[in-house]
Amino acid sequence: CANHTNMRMEQSHAHRTEEMDVERLLVRRGQPFSLALQCHTTLPPKHKLAIILHLGKEGEVVVKVLDARAGRDKWWFRQQGAQSEVLLTIHSPADAPVGLYSVTVLLLSPDGHILEKTTPETFYLLFNPWCKADSVYLPDEELLEEYILNENGLLYQGSWDQISSLPWNFGQFEQDVVDICFEILDNSPAALTNPEMDTANRADPVYVSRTITAMVNANDDLGVVSGRWDGKYDDGVPPTRWTGSVPILRRWSEAGAQRVRYGQCWVFSGVACTVLRCLGIPTRPVTNYSSAHDTDGNLNVDYLYDEQLESVSEGRKDMIWNYHCWVESWMDREDLPKGYDGWQALDPTPQERSDGVYCCGPCPVKAVRDGDVGMKYDAAFVFSEVNADLVTWIVYPDGQRSQVSLNQNTVGQNISTKSVYGDYREDITKHYKYPEGSVKEREVYEKAGRRVTQPNGAPGQLELKIKHAQAILGTDFDVIVEVHNVGGEDTPAQLTVTSNAVTYNSLHRGECHRKTASLTVPAQKAHKEVLRLRYDHYGACVSEHNLIRVTALLQVSGQPEVVLQEVNIQLSMPQLHVKVVGDAVVSRKLIAHISFTNPLPITLRGGVFTVEGAGLTAAREIQAPDDIGPGQEVKVKLSFKPTRAGLRKLMVDFDADRIRDVKGIATLIVRNKNVFLVPFPRSGP
């Protein structure tokens, strides 16, 4: 007999893996699949067929497939003869380890001797969220269409009051991606030190997902992406330039598991989402706005300033990130008490060590909401990301410090993910926390062992507000600081206002402007101070995230009372214009026309467009032909041939020396060659 797996396409469709562009068989656990065995003669009487599986990088785990119906926890097969072929239907357990298997069919004599055996064939076994017995089972087809099968998505950025979305190409079914996902698992420290135990543990999505959160960042191991936030990206790719996960994964694999430079939180979450969806674990990217990074575990974010409004925090500082991205994966938690199944938060961005490694999760979202901070894994850290108090202190020359503000409502706002019903935002804050100020919220805080922080004394008679119009990158704009006197007496005070270029995770890149004023605010009146922010001031130091942080500090003369207010101003960016010309048919040439107009009052140099799209084209770079003067338009075009049918998105990024993260997108419906468009009937005569 000769083994002949001529049923790959049928299996791929039944197992929902037909989009995966690989040569070998791909199947999901807990669901039967078939192999056709071609024989030169019929099987002699009393002779038997046996099937042996090998699993692991070196085939160290051997599985004998039983030749009779067995329980759900066993591999077994049945056979049907058909002329010169034998159809072998193999049943896998729903808790089998995922991975690359090799299968060998043996012909045994009546007394059990091996007479003949086939050349080994390989297949990938994946998690199966369509199978009730699988621990990643998700009983909703619409959710599975999004969280397993959708290769495109949105990652949310910006700030809580100015949310923006970044189109991202997950590309989990692109060529070689499934091979790379298992290559990532094979390079984990556990796989390299104890491959047999690691292989067995791959039956558990908790183990696999935790391994992936550690391996997506390159901090401790042969991980994929190296994080960097200081703006110095010359020896790699700026994090804002990536438009999808596939080029990152391919670059890591082709370089022999060498870290890819550079990523930030949305890049880590995008790559993790690709890998987990590819392996068969339902996964969605999540963004938390005003996300706390509490370094000392006190559930407070402490900001320390001197009287000149200079930060005096030492060592590793607590910070509030404008936003922070992680992923959620759907799975049972058989390792925990009942009630913690469902969505699990997983954070691949290297922030704090967990069990000595830079990883975070899986943490049950229900544990975060209910204040069960002792639950595995890292519930206390995720709880603080969405619940910490912001406490601001003034530190005096003698070392004494005074608490000047307490905000219990700043952290953990508008927690967002893409809706399964289209390209719009779904707010999932209620999954992470009870309504601010509710009785249930206070009970949770107490349960979490949180010290309830009290503001100092009664509220003062001066109040601060900061207002600004829509700010556009490259223009000058005004910020208005209003000091309101709600008391009955005229009040003298000292006002200091600073504007700083910051990154989305609160790193300072430079002071743009500072203004101090001595003023007396009449009772029941307001004083307005206008700060003119000029591109000449902020343009040289603004970060790639295009954020300006305005901080106002008000000191009442002769009194310890200090008022502090802060706003983050997101500078609006231009968009690329992307138009695709041609008939969108598989393997037929299309041309993308891309244009960009320089919005800045300076010349841009070193312009580069990056283009990619799952099922459309691999990532490609196009250099801008020349420098781009103020107000000048640049046009480029590229041709490509779609490789797969369906709804497809072409992602484009533009970067230059003084502007980054300019995005554009074109959506097209690609059809197969043999599918014809039906003209839409015109109404009327």
XYZ file of C-alpha atoms in Angstrom:
685
model
C 0.000 0.000 0.000
C 1.048 3.615 -0.521
C -0.340 6.421 1.588
C -2.076 9.063 -0.488
C -3.714 12.015 1.269
C -5.875 13.171 -1.604
C -8.645 14.530 0.628
C -6.916 17.585 2.002
C -9.303 20.133 0.490
C -12.444 18.406 1.793
C -10.948 18.184 5.268
C -9.828 21.798 5.210
C -13.373 22.946 4.455
C -14.938 20.782 7.162
C -12.311 21.934 9.670
C -12.528 25.590 8.559
C -8.862 25.708 7.597
C -9.195 26.063 3.802
C -7.913 29.664 3.964
C -4.585 28.490 5.418
C -2.095 28.583 2.605
C 0.033 25.510 3.321
C 0.676 22.250 1.528
C -0.056 19.852 4.366
C -3.281 18.755 6.041
C -4.693 21.075 8.762
C -7.343 19.705 11.106
C -9.011 20.689 14.378
C -9.058 18.435 17.408
C -12.202 16.577 18.482
C -13.355 16.306 14.858
C -12.763 13.299 12.567
C -10.628 13.556 9.432
C -9.868 11.089 6.641
C -6.892 9.693 4.766
C -7.221 7.684 1.581
C -4.776 4.788 1.375
C -4.059 3.520 -2.116
C -3.389 -0.226 -2.287
C -2.050 -2.367 -5.136
C -4.061 -5.367 -3.964
C -6.899 -5.989 -1.530
C -5.870 -6.589 2.089
C -5.110 -10.282 2.774
C -7.574 -11.938 5.211
C -6.835 -11.496 8.947
C -4.219 -8.878 8.170
C -4.717 -5.590 9.963
C -3.918 -1.923 9.511
C -2.463 0.077 12.396
C -1.825 3.826 12.680
C 1.041 5.377 14.644
C 1.367 9.107 15.324
C 4.503 10.979 16.331
C 4.323 14.424 17.922
C 7.020 16.900 18.933
C 9.980 18.505 17.217
C 11.897 15.207 17.268
C 8.789 12.988 17.283
C 9.449 12.178 20.922
C 5.759 11.599 21.800
C 4.306 8.419 20.239
C 0.547 7.837 20.020
C -1.041 4.531 18.943
C -4.393 5.050 17.264
C -6.867 2.383 18.417
C -8.578 0.332 15.699
C -11.994 0.316 17.345
C -14.385 2.963 18.644
C -13.005 4.363 21.882
C -13.855 7.061 24.427
C -13.609 10.794 23.727
C -10.192 10.926 25.354
C -8.596 8.423 22.916
C -7.354 8.457 19.335
C -9.142 5.808 17.227
C -9.873 5.055 13.576
C -12.194 3.074 11.373
C -11.602 1.831 7.855
C -13.742 1.355 4.751
C -12.583 -0.496 1.626
C -13.344 0.843 -1.840
C -11.741 -1.063 -4.778
C -8.030 -0.258 -4.669
C -8.377 2.263 -1.823
C -8.973 2.123 1.896
C -10.564 5.153 3.538
C -9.222 5.711 7.055
C -11.291 8.037 9.277
C -9.277 9.177 12.305
C -10.929 10.511 15.458
C -8.853 12.778 17.716
C -9.660 13.616 21.349
C -10.859 17.177 22.023
C -8.037 17.568 24.563
C -5.177 16.311 22.378
C -2.024 18.474 22.311
C -1.940 20.863 19.350
C 1.068 20.638 17.088
C 2.679 19.016 14.052
C 1.960 15.289 13.907
C 3.389 12.675 11.561
C 1.192 9.700 10.691
C 2.410 6.268 9.564
C 0.118 3.414 8.486
C 1.354 -0.134 9.185
C 0.241 -3.403 7.575
C 0.333 -6.113 10.262
C 0.341 -9.898 9.806
C -2.232 -11.969 11.777
C 0.407 -12.478 14.505
C 1.173 -8.714 14.722
C 4.411 -8.427 12.713
C 4.945 -5.315 10.583
C 4.893 -6.343 6.934
C 4.792 -2.937 5.316
C 4.588 0.721 6.321
C 3.884 3.969 4.526
C 6.124 6.985 4.251
C 5.167 9.328 7.132
C 2.797 12.163 6.241
C 2.421 15.244 8.433
C -0.569 17.248 9.587
C -1.212 20.115 12.000
C -3.740 19.665 14.793
C -5.291 22.926 16.045
C -7.651 23.943 18.845
C -11.326 23.599 17.879
C -13.710 26.309 19.150
C -16.530 24.663 17.138
C -16.277 21.453 19.237
C -18.333 21.330 22.477
C -15.778 19.125 24.221
C -12.857 21.493 23.479
C -11.943 23.891 26.295
C -11.956 26.806 23.804
C -15.525 26.041 22.634
C -17.428 29.232 21.754
C -21.080 28.519 20.864
C -21.693 31.509 18.582
C -20.927 31.395 14.867
C -20.881 35.198 14.467
C -18.266 35.518 17.217
C -16.162 32.762 15.624
C -16.317 34.507 12.241
C -14.688 37.511 13.903
C -12.451 36.041 16.615
C -11.024 33.095 14.601
C -11.634 33.687 10.889
C -11.346 37.462 10.369
C -7.863 38.370 9.106
C -8.461 42.128 9.381
C -9.363 44.212 12.387
C -9.104 47.490 14.244
C -6.794 48.408 17.116
C -8.032 51.378 19.132
C -5.669 54.246 19.976
C -5.888 57.954 20.841
C -7.244 59.065 24.214
C -10.436 58.438 26.198
C -12.058 61.597 24.830
C -10.632 61.332 21.296
C -10.669 57.660 20.299
C -9.082 56.683 16.990
C -8.838 53.329 15.234
C -5.877 51.739 13.473
C -6.678 49.138 10.775
C -4.513 46.035 11.341
C -3.784 43.070 9.087
C -3.729 39.988 11.360
C -3.199 37.669 8.364
C -3.410 34.455 10.407
C -4.098 32.418 7.244
C -1.289 33.872 5.138
C 1.408 31.565 3.795
C 3.793 30.106 6.425
C 2.051 31.789 9.383
C 0.852 28.523 10.963
C 4.397 27.107 10.683
C 5.793 30.242 12.351
C 3.235 30.052 15.200
C 4.448 26.563 16.118
C 8.045 27.691 15.619
C 7.381 30.333 18.309
C 6.145 27.636 20.699
C 9.157 25.429 19.833
C 11.533 28.261 20.811
C 10.030 28.877 24.253
C 12.345 28.179 27.216
C 10.094 25.297 28.354
C 10.197 23.655 24.904
C 13.979 23.967 24.708
C 14.620 22.554 28.205
C 11.918 19.891 28.483
C 10.352 19.271 25.053
C 8.353 16.199 26.078
C 6.582 17.964 28.947
C 6.043 21.081 26.825
C 4.472 18.975 24.064
C 2.041 17.359 26.524
C 1.143 20.765 28.012
C 0.120 22.059 24.591
C -3.245 20.377 25.138
C -4.072 23.248 27.507
C -4.994 26.685 26.067
C -4.070 28.297 29.416
C -0.495 27.021 29.034
C -0.295 27.829 25.305
C -1.700 31.364 25.628
C 0.576 32.192 28.585
C 3.575 30.924 26.597
C 2.565 33.136 23.646
C 2.324 36.278 25.845
C 5.896 35.622 26.993
C 7.203 34.810 23.486
C 5.640 37.736 21.590
C 7.990 40.074 23.480
C 11.730 39.432 23.249
C 12.683 40.369 26.814
C 13.599 36.980 28.325
C 13.863 34.537 25.472
C 13.953 34.023 21.704
C 10.803 36.121 21.493
C 9.445 37.934 18.452
C 9.311 41.701 19.041
C 11.665 44.028 20.886
C 9.916 46.960 22.581
C 11.222 50.518 22.453
C 9.626 53.811 23.486
C 12.442 56.406 23.352
C 12.012 57.472 19.723
C 15.370 56.035 18.586
C 14.453 53.483 15.919
C 17.239 53.914 13.346
C 18.457 50.326 13.781
C 14.990 48.897 13.161
C 11.450 49.728 12.065
C 9.553 52.470 13.963
C 6.605 50.840 15.772
C 4.159 53.173 14.011
C 5.214 51.908 10.556
C 3.818 48.374 10.940
C 0.379 47.787 9.436
C 0.091 44.095 10.309
C 1.587 41.055 11.996
C 2.726 38.938 9.034
C 5.895 40.891 8.061
C 6.972 40.815 11.729
C 6.444 37.059 12.074
C 8.211 36.309 8.767
C 11.144 38.561 9.622
C 11.562 36.797 12.996
C 11.448 33.332 11.418
C 13.683 34.100 8.426
C 16.347 35.546 10.741
C 16.448 32.342 12.820
C 14.362 33.518 15.797
C 16.115 36.902 15.999
C 14.066 39.628 17.676
C 12.353 42.133 15.381
C 12.937 45.805 16.188
C 10.584 47.570 17.261
C 7.149 47.314 18.783
C 4.902 49.089 21.249
C 1.734 47.844 22.958
C -0.557 47.738 19.910
C 2.104 45.846 17.930
C 2.506 43.247 20.698
C -1.271 42.810 20.940
C -1.691 42.599 17.146
C 0.966 39.878 16.833
C -0.453 37.934 19.805
C -3.942 38.100 18.282
C -2.632 36.694 14.985
C -0.850 33.771 16.665
C -3.717 32.843 18.994
C -6.363 33.029 16.236
C -4.139 30.929 13.985
C -3.791 28.240 16.686
C -7.585 28.145 17.060
C -8.116 30.132 20.286
C -10.849 32.808 19.898
C -9.079 36.133 20.504
C -9.834 39.846 20.288
C -7.635 42.925 20.795
C -8.659 45.249 23.649
C -7.719 48.866 24.445
C -7.936 50.371 27.937
C -7.906 54.186 28.043
C -6.066 56.003 30.848
C -4.380 52.727 31.710
C -2.420 52.605 34.959
C 1.069 51.118 35.249
C 1.414 50.671 39.002
C 5.035 49.673 39.676
C 4.805 49.219 43.461
C 1.481 47.385 43.755
C -0.241 49.932 46.023
C -3.167 50.395 43.573
C -2.264 54.093 43.344
C -0.476 55.943 40.576
C 1.618 58.554 42.382
C 2.759 61.652 40.465
C 5.428 63.713 42.294
C 6.249 67.309 41.309
C 8.356 70.067 42.846
C 7.017 73.613 43.201
C 8.279 74.487 39.704
C 6.120 71.677 38.284
C 9.134 69.525 37.417
C 8.653 65.789 37.899
C 10.735 64.524 40.815
C 9.725 60.846 40.729
C 12.797 58.660 41.085
C 13.563 55.170 39.799
C 10.750 53.246 38.115
C 7.846 55.642 37.985
C 4.138 54.922 38.206
C 2.526 56.114 34.978
C -0.811 56.465 33.292
C -0.682 55.497 29.636
C -3.062 57.379 27.315
C -4.134 53.931 26.205
C -2.833 50.411 26.528
C -3.588 47.431 24.286
C -3.782 43.758 25.247
C -5.850 40.797 24.017
C -8.609 38.631 25.433
C -8.885 34.922 24.629
C -11.884 32.671 25.247
C -11.292 29.462 27.206
C -12.334 27.331 30.167
C -10.293 27.688 33.362
C -10.229 24.156 34.711
C -7.238 25.213 36.880
C -9.448 27.657 38.861
C -12.640 27.404 40.951
C -15.918 27.524 39.005
C -17.065 30.810 37.543
C -13.909 32.033 35.804
C -14.416 30.533 32.320
C -14.844 32.837 29.315
C -12.762 35.868 28.369
C -9.205 35.946 29.751
C -6.969 39.035 29.595
C -3.487 38.371 28.147
C -0.916 41.154 27.918
C 2.226 40.486 25.821
C 3.709 43.991 26.345
C 6.708 43.657 28.703
C 5.746 45.754 31.753
C 6.238 43.649 34.897
C 7.576 40.149 35.537
C 5.167 37.328 36.337
C 6.725 34.152 37.782
C 10.080 35.724 36.826
C 9.135 36.238 33.152
C 7.771 39.224 31.237
C 4.282 37.917 30.556
C 0.780 38.608 31.874
C -2.256 36.323 32.020
C -4.407 34.575 31.208
C -6.398 36.499 33.833
C -10.171 35.948 34.040
C -11.925 39.223 33.222
C -14.604 38.247 35.796
C -11.895 38.113 38.484
C -10.884 41.696 37.621
C -14.478 42.926 37.787
C -15.148 41.194 41.107
C -11.851 42.168 42.788
C -10.552 38.596 43.079
C -6.958 39.797 42.828
C -5.454 36.491 43.997
C -6.597 34.573 40.904
C -4.113 33.208 38.387
C -2.629 34.856 36.532
C -1.717 38.462 37.416
C -5.232 39.595 38.437
C -3.830 42.247 40.823
C -1.837 43.904 38.015
C -4.763 43.933 35.557
C -7.076 45.187 38.350
C -4.772 48.166 38.939
C -4.581 48.896 35.171
C -8.324 49.617 35.156
C -8.937 50.784 38.763
C -5.931 52.613 40.277
C -6.358 56.059 41.849
C -4.324 58.961 40.494
C -2.691 60.805 43.420
C -0.645 63.960 42.777
C 1.890 65.234 45.310
C 3.993 68.366 45.638
C 7.434 67.656 47.128
C 8.973 70.583 49.019
C 12.719 71.341 49.352
C 12.799 69.859 52.884
C 11.515 66.504 51.537
C 8.006 66.937 52.932
C 5.250 66.202 50.469
C 1.648 67.271 50.248
C -1.173 65.471 48.423
C -2.679 68.074 46.109
C -5.152 66.074 44.090
C -6.907 62.728 44.066
C -8.784 61.398 41.074
C -10.640 58.121 41.500
C -12.379 58.240 38.109
C -9.469 58.824 35.705
C -8.117 55.291 35.247
C -9.800 52.587 33.162
C -12.146 54.342 30.747
C -13.914 53.343 27.520
C -12.383 49.846 27.362
C -12.815 49.013 23.685
C -12.745 46.259 21.088
C -13.964 46.000 17.504
C -17.591 44.955 17.138
C -18.304 41.595 15.491
C -20.962 43.372 13.403
C -18.711 45.815 11.559
C -15.878 48.315 11.746
C -17.093 50.150 14.808
C -16.254 50.186 18.502
C -17.821 48.018 21.186
C -17.438 49.294 24.752
C -16.671 46.439 27.171
C -15.860 48.518 30.296
C -18.738 46.856 32.185
C -16.947 43.483 31.891
C -13.968 44.891 33.837
C -15.570 47.124 36.467
C -18.858 48.079 38.052
C -20.169 51.639 37.482
C -17.971 54.314 39.086
C -19.317 55.296 42.513
C -21.749 52.370 42.796
C -22.148 50.339 45.994
C -20.903 47.254 44.146
C -17.756 49.105 43.063
C -16.948 50.044 46.665
C -17.474 46.422 47.771
C -15.027 45.279 45.091
C -12.396 47.796 46.227
C -12.692 46.521 49.783
C -12.462 42.910 48.617
C -9.335 43.749 46.613
C -7.706 45.043 49.824
C -7.550 48.539 48.427
C -6.832 51.370 50.851
C -9.486 54.007 50.242
C -7.563 57.221 49.653
C -9.077 60.446 50.953
C -8.449 63.905 49.524
C -6.832 66.472 51.825
C -9.357 68.722 53.539
C -12.359 70.458 52.006
C -12.402 71.592 48.368
C -10.796 75.015 47.885
C -12.371 78.137 46.430
C -10.230 78.129 43.237
C -10.939 75.677 40.429
C -8.960 75.031 37.232
C -10.207 74.146 33.764
C -8.201 73.660 30.564
C -9.913 74.095 27.182
C -8.670 73.820 23.611
C -10.053 73.691 20.107
C -9.339 70.837 17.694
C -5.550 70.853 17.240
C -4.054 69.883 13.880
C -0.439 68.770 13.470
C 1.583 71.498 11.755
C -0.615 74.407 12.881
C -0.498 76.878 15.767
C -3.348 76.617 18.280
C -4.534 78.149 21.559
C -4.984 76.493 24.941
C -7.146 78.411 27.430
C -6.614 77.914 31.165
C -9.561 79.161 33.241
C -9.219 79.877 36.977
C -12.657 80.050 38.625
C -13.095 81.637 42.058
C -16.167 79.997 43.604
C -15.598 81.674 46.982
C -16.713 84.995 48.401
C -13.312 86.771 48.507
C -10.826 88.014 45.913
C -7.969 85.504 45.898
C -4.328 86.047 44.828
C -2.508 83.035 43.318
C 0.487 81.934 41.241
C -0.317 80.017 38.022
C 2.236 77.861 36.181
C 1.298 76.259 32.834
C 3.587 73.920 30.897
C 3.150 72.062 27.638
C 5.240 68.964 26.982
C 5.584 66.612 24.049
C 4.841 63.135 25.425
C 4.444 59.591 24.172
C 1.185 57.673 24.534
C 2.678 55.967 27.617
C 3.628 59.247 29.344
C 7.356 59.514 28.531
C 8.447 63.145 28.176
C 10.166 64.105 24.918
C 10.661 67.803 25.639
C 9.062 70.952 26.991
C 7.329 73.028 24.316
C 6.271 76.050 26.330
C 6.078 77.346 29.912
C 4.198 80.316 31.274
C 3.903 81.685 34.812
C 1.567 84.430 35.980
C 0.702 86.129 39.249
C -2.983 86.917 39.351
C -5.837 87.925 41.625
C -9.164 86.287 40.833
C -12.227 88.318 41.914
C -14.876 86.518 43.957
C -17.370 84.568 41.850
C -15.428 85.440 38.678
C -12.997 83.667 36.343
C -9.546 84.558 35.007
C -8.499 83.299 31.565
C -4.899 82.711 30.551
C -4.184 81.933 26.879
C -1.231 79.753 25.896
C -0.360 79.950 22.190
C 1.267 76.700 21.077
C 3.267 77.251 17.888
C 4.500 74.532 15.577
C 7.911 76.256 15.842
C 7.890 75.279 19.537
C 6.397 71.783 19.515
C 7.324 70.518 16.031
C 10.920 69.591 16.855
C 10.107 67.559 19.968
C 6.625 66.110 19.326
C 6.638 62.310 19.542
C 5.478 59.910 16.854
C 2.211 59.691 18.814
C 1.558 63.433 18.214
C 0.561 64.200 21.799
C 0.916 67.446 23.760
C 0.322 67.328 27.530
C -0.707 70.639 29.104
C -0.322 70.806 32.904
C -1.544 73.729 35.031
C -0.521 74.226 38.683
C -2.221 76.860 40.796
C -0.731 77.891 44.176
C -2.899 80.097 46.391
C -0.719 82.879 47.840
C 0.201 82.369 51.493
C -1.690 79.078 51.747
C -0.765 75.402 51.312
C -3.655 74.946 48.884
C -2.492 73.744 45.460
C -4.711 72.853 42.480
C -3.440 70.747 39.569
C -5.113 70.010 36.240
C -3.810 68.159 33.187
C -5.050 67.424 29.658
C -3.598 65.418 26.776
C -4.117 67.030 23.370
C -4.107 64.637 20.439
C -2.923 66.428 17.293
C -5.060 65.493 14.290
C -3.278 63.774 11.425
C -3.897 63.834 7.680
C -4.932 60.620 5.929
C -3.559 58.942 2.851
C -5.770 58.709 -0.203
C -5.800 55.133 -1.539
C -7.677 54.116 -4.699
C -7.500 50.665 -6.317
C -8.145 50.479 -10.055
C -9.036 47.292 -11.949
C -11.239 44.227 -11.763
C -10.764 42.577 -8.332
C -10.314 38.945 -9.407
C -7.897 36.352 -7.994
C -4.559 36.400 -9.915
C -5.560 39.424 -12.017
C -3.429 42.575 -11.810
C -4.729 45.589 -9.869
C -3.104 49.005 -9.459
C -3.217 50.982 -6.198
C -2.856 54.758 -6.511
C -1.661 56.343 -3.251
C -1.335 60.071 -2.580
C -0.300 62.219 0.369
C -0.229 65.987 0.898
C 2.342 67.418 3.321
C 0.398 69.337 6.018
C 3.504 70.763 7.719
C 5.166 74.148 7.127
C 8.497 72.348 6.563
C 9.941 70.032 3.890
C 9.674 66.290 4.555
C 12.596 64.018 3.690
C 13.055 60.246 3.499
C 9.393 59.499 2.830
C 8.444 55.801 2.625
C 5.103 54.097 1.976
C 4.489 50.593 3.398
C 1.699 48.525 1.824
C 0.253 45.114 2.748
C -3.012 43.189 2.754
C -4.019 39.621 3.650
C -4.928 37.791 0.439
C -3.771 40.784 -1.632
C -0.031 41.365 -1.339
C 2.877 40.711 0.988
C 4.344 43.784 2.717
C 6.160 46.110 0.296
C 7.940 49.434 0.684
C 7.892 52.285 -1.849
C 10.240 55.248 -1.443
C 8.806 58.705 -2.094
C 10.514 59.918 -5.288
C 11.651 63.289 -3.829
C 11.535 65.554 -0.817
C 8.008 66.865 -0.185
C 7.653 70.615 0.324
C 4.995 72.323 2.481
C 1.539 71.723 0.963
C 3.043 69.568 -1.805
C 1.346 66.346 -2.941
C 3.249 63.128 -3.628
C 1.784 60.250 -5.652
C 2.974 56.648 -5.962
C 1.423 53.503 -7.405
C 1.969 49.797 -7.141
C 0.557 46.756 -8.899
C -0.409 43.495 -7.220
C -2.394 40.326 -7.896
C -4.872 39.149 -5.232
C -4.247 35.573 -4.082
C -7.528 34.850 -2.274
C -11.192 35.776 -2.742
C -13.413 37.571 -0.237
C -13.561 40.965 1.499
C -9.958 42.234 1.544
C -8.269 45.345 2.925
C -5.152 47.056 1.603
C -3.326 48.839 4.471
C -0.945 51.728 3.732
C 1.389 53.664 6.066
C 3.518 56.740 5.332
C 6.559 57.767 7.382
C 9.079 60.575 6.898
C 11.671 62.354 9.031
C 9.189 64.766 10.690
C 5.893 62.903 10.407
C 4.977 59.294 11.158
C 1.967 57.045 11.425
C -0.039 58.476 8.504
C -2.462 55.757 7.478
C -4.782 54.905 4.609
C -6.937 51.938 3.660
C -8.798 50.577 0.640
C -11.468 47.878 0.968
C -12.256 45.622 -1.973
C -14.236 42.460 -2.663
C -12.099 39.956 -4.577
C -13.887 37.209 -6.491
C -12.659 33.965 -8.001
C -12.145 33.809 -11.759
C -15.248 31.682 -12.327
C -17.564 33.939 -10.293
C -19.414 36.599 -12.285
C -20.927 39.796 -10.984
C -24.715 40.027 -11.244
C -25.694 43.534 -12.378
C -27.902 45.314 -9.863
C -31.350 45.916 -11.446
C -32.082 49.548 -12.174
C -35.349 50.922 -10.886
C -37.794 52.710 -13.143
C -38.428 52.261 -16.881
